[in-house]
XYZ file of C-alpha atoms in Angstrom:
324
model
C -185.933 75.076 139.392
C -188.871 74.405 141.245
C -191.097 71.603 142.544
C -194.768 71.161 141.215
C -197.746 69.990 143.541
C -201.282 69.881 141.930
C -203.772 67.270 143.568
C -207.415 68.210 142.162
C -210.520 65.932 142.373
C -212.533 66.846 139.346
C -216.577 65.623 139.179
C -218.202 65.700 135.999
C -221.370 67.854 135.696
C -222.784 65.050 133.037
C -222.776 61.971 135.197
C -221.160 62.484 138.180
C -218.156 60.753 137.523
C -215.055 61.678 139.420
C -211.695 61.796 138.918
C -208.743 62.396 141.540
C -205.671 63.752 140.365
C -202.267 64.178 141.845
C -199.196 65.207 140.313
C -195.364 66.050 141.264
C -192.855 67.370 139.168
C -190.003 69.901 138.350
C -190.085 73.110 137.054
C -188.773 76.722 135.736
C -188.543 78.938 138.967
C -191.304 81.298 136.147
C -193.203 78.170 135.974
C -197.190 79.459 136.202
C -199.226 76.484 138.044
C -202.380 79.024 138.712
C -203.199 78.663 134.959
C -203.302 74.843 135.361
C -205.347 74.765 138.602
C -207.892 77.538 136.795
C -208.217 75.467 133.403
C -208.823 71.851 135.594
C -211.661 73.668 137.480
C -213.453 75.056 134.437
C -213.551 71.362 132.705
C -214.784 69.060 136.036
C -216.038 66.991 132.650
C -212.563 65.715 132.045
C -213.517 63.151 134.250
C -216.126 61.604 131.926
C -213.224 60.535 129.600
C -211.152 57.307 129.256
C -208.495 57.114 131.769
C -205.946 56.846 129.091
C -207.274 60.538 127.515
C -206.776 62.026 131.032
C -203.074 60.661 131.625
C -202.387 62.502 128.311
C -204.184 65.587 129.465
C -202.559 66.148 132.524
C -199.360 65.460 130.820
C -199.870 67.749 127.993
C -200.815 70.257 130.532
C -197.478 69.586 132.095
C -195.320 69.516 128.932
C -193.516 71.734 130.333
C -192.499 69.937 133.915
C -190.431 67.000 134.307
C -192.225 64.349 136.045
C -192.030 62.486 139.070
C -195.515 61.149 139.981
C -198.708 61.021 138.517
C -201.718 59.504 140.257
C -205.127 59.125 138.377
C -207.631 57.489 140.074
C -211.120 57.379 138.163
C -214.633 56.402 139.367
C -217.252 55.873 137.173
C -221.073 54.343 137.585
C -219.526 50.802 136.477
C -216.196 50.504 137.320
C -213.309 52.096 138.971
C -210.038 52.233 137.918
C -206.486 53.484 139.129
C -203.145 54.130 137.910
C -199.922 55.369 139.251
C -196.387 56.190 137.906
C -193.414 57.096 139.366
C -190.850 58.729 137.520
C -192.844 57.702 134.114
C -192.759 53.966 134.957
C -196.272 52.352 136.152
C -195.614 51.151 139.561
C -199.719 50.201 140.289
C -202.503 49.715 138.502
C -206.027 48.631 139.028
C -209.435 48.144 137.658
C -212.329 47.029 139.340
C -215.595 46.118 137.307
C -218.842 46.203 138.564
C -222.367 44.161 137.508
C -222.849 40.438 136.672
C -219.927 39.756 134.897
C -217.968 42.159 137.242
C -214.103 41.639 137.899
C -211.253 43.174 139.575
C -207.620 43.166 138.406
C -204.631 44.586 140.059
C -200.866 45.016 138.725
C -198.372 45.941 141.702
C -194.334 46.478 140.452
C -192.337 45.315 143.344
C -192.815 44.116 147.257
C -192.296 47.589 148.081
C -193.937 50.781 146.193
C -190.070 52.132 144.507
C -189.133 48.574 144.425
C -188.148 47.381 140.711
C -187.642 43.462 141.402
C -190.709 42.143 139.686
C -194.626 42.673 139.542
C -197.483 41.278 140.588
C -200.607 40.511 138.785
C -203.820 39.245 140.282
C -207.657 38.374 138.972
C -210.390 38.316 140.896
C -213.756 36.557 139.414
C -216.403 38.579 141.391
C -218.763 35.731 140.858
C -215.885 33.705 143.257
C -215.421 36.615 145.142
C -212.489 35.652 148.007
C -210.845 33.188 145.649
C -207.642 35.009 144.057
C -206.159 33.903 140.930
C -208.702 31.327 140.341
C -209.805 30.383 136.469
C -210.716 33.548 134.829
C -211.858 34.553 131.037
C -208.648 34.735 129.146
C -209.440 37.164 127.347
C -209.978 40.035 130.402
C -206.771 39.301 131.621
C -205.148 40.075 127.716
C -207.529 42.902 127.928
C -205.633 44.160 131.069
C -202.307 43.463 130.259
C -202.828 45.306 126.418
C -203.950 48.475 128.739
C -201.058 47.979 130.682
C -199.104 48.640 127.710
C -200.568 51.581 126.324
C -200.887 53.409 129.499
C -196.933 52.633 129.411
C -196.657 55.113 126.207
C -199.012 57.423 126.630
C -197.076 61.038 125.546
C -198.453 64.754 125.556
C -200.080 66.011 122.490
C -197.648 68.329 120.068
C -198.535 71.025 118.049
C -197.556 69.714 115.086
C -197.433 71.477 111.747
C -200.675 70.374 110.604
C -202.414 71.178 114.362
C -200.590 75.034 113.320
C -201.516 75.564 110.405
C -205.700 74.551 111.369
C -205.206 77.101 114.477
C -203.770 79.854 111.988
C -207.025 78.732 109.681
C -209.302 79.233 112.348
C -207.551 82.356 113.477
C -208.035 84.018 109.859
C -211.477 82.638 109.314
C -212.865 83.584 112.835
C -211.014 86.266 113.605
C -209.859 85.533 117.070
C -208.105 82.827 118.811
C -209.115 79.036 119.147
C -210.173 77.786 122.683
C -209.975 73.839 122.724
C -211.670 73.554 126.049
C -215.061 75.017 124.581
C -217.292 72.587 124.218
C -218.325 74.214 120.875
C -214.843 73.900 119.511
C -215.666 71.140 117.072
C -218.798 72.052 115.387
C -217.322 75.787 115.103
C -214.080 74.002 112.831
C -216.454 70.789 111.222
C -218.626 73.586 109.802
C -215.485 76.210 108.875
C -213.468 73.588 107.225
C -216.447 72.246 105.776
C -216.894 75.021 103.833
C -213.764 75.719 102.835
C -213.734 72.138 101.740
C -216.604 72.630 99.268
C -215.094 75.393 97.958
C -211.575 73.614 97.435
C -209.783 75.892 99.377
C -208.481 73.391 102.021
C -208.730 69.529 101.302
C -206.596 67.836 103.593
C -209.283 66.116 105.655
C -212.179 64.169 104.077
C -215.843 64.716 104.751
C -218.987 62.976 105.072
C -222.456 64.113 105.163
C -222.922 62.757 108.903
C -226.531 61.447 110.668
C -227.186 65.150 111.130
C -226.794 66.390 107.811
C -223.887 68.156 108.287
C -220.304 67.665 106.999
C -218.028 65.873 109.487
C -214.305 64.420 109.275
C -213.440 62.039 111.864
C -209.711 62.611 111.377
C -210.332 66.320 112.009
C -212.814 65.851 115.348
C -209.365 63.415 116.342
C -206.876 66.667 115.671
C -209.701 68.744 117.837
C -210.029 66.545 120.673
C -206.485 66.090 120.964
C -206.170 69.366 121.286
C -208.003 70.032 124.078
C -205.628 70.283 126.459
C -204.353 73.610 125.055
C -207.179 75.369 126.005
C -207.474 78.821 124.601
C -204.460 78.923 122.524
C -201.541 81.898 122.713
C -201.039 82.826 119.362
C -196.899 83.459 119.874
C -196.445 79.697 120.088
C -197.574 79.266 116.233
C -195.409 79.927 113.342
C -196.751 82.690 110.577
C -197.637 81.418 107.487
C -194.622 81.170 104.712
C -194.832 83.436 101.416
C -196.599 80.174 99.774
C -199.520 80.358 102.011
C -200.291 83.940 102.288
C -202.744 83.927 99.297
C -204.512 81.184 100.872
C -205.103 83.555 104.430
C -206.166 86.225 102.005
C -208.621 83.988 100.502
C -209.535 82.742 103.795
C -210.164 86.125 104.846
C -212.535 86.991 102.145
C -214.678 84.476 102.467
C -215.142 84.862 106.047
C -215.880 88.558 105.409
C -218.752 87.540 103.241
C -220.048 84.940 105.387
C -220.568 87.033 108.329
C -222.094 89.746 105.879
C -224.787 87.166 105.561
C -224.983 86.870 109.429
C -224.873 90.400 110.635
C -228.664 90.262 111.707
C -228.172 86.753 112.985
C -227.993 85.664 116.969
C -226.488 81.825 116.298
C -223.868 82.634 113.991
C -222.908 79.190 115.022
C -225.977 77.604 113.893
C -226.115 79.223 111.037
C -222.469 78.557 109.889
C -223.577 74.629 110.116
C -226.595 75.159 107.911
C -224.080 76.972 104.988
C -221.539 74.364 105.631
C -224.697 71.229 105.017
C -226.418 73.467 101.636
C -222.486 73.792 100.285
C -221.908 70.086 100.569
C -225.205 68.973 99.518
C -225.096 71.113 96.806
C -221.938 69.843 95.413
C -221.683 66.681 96.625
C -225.596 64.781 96.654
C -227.509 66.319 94.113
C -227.081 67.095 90.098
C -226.511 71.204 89.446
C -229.618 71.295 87.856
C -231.601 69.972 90.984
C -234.428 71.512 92.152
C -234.533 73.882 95.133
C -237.360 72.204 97.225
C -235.518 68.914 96.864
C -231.958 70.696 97.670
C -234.096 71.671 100.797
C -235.063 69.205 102.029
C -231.879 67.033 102.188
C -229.966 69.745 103.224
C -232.854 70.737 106.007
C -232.937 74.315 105.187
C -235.494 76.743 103.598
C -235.613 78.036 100.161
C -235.287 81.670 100.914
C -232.126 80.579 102.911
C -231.183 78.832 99.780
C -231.339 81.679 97.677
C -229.017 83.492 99.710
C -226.380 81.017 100.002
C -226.487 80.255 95.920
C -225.420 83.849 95.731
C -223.214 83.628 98.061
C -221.741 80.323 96.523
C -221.311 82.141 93.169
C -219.677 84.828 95.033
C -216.643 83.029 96.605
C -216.364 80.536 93.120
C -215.684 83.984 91.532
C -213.379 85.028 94.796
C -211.644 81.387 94.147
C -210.790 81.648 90.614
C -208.956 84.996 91.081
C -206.500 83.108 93.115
């Protein structure tokens, strides 16, 4: 066994917030930190996210360590905000609100940092700045305390069955292997599993024809972003498919094939997979069978001669779909 270091200070490229990290733990003597340190400095925009999101980041980066401190300390346009555990209990917290209704709250466990013989919890109205503890909106300080709490249970993201069996999806539909950190990530699955969902292939999420005109399931962007932290994904840590489920790859397969038969002279294969995914659902979903074209258009913001394409596509993969 080992011991694990990592401190990194990570500024976001969007709005300059910045986030310092430290972290202590213990390893397997094989235990690769370089892989950690590389995937922290290609995603500086961590630091744009709650506080809560990057405790369970760095902790589902470290799945594999046990751990013995974690310090986050975030600084943002509007407030800053700090936390600290020691051997998974919060020893220090503290968030400090800026502006005209600013505030600054602080939660200390113990006289001395280690100590477990009580806590300490002070407010400090920053329109009364100097005057500790003095009469305070109630409900900032239940605010506080709630976070308190949930930082207190915040575990690292599992790949579940259902987190699997979308990364074998994506493997068979795509053809190589998912990367959570790209930014793309999302709108890549929303528009695969969109399609697929039109089709009946794969229902387990719900979708909604979203502000963009595209199809978009807010349970599936939830199973995305909580997968970030896996970055690109090594296929030998996901279970094959069982006999039940083969067809269904097969199938998946298939349709992909065809799909990228209607993209071969295409740059933005990525654009164009979101403007099949928006006809598909429109198409089934918004409009009678017997609509017409320019109106099927329109909603579904693409042209007609793209439209005549994907119909033949569409009866295409129906046909593929009732073979199986």
């Amino acid at each position: 066994m080992k011991e694990i270091v990592i401190q990194e200070k990570l500024i976001a490229t969007k709005n300059n917030n910045r986030a310092d990290i430290k972290f202590k733990g213990i390893a397997d003597d094989d235990f690769n930190i370089s892989s950690i340190e590389d995937f922290l400095n290609k995603n500086p925009n961590i630091a744009i996210k709650r506080l809560e999101d990057i405790v369970q980041i760095i902790r589902t980066i470290f799945r594999n360590v046990k751990e013995k401190y974690l310090s986050v300390q975030l600084y943002a346009k509007d407030f800053d905000e700090s936390i600290l555990y020691e051997n998974g209990m919060i020893t220090y917290y503290d968030k400090d609100v800026y502006g005209s209704k600013g505030y600054e709250v602080s939660y200390t466990v113990g006289e001395e940092e280690g100590s477990l013989n009580g806590f300490q919890f002070e407010y400090e109205d920053k329109k009364n700045y100097g005057k500790k503890n003095c009469e305070s909106p109630q409900s900032n300080i239940i605010n506080t305390l709630n976070d308190i709490n949930k930082y207190l249970n915040i575990n690292p993201v599992k790949l579940n069955d259902n987190a699997k069996y979308l990364i074998e999806i994506y493997y068979y539909f795509f053809n190589e292997t998912p990367n959570f950190a790209d930014p793309s990530i999302n709108n890549r699955i929303q528009a695969m599993m969109g399609i697929l969902y039109c089709f009946g292939v794969y229902t387990d999420y719900d979708f909604d024809l979203g502000k963009t005109v595209k199809p978009y399931s807010i349970e599936l962007s939830t199973v995305v972003s909580g997968l970030f932290s896996y970055g690109k994904i090594n296929m030998e840590d996901i279970f094959g498919l069982d006999n039940s489920s083969i067809v269904i790859k097969d199938l998946i397969v298939k349709i992909s094939n065809r799909i990228y038969a209607l993209m071969e002279n295409i740059d933005d294969k990525d654009k164009a997979l979101a403007k099949l995914a928006s006809y598909l659902y429109v198409k089934k979903y918004c409009v009678f069978e017997e609509a017409k074209t320019s109106d099927v258009a329109a909603l579904a913001k693409v042209s007609e001669a793209e439209i005549e394409v994907y119909d033949q596509f569409r009866n295409e993969v129906d046909k593929l779909t009732l073979e199986f």
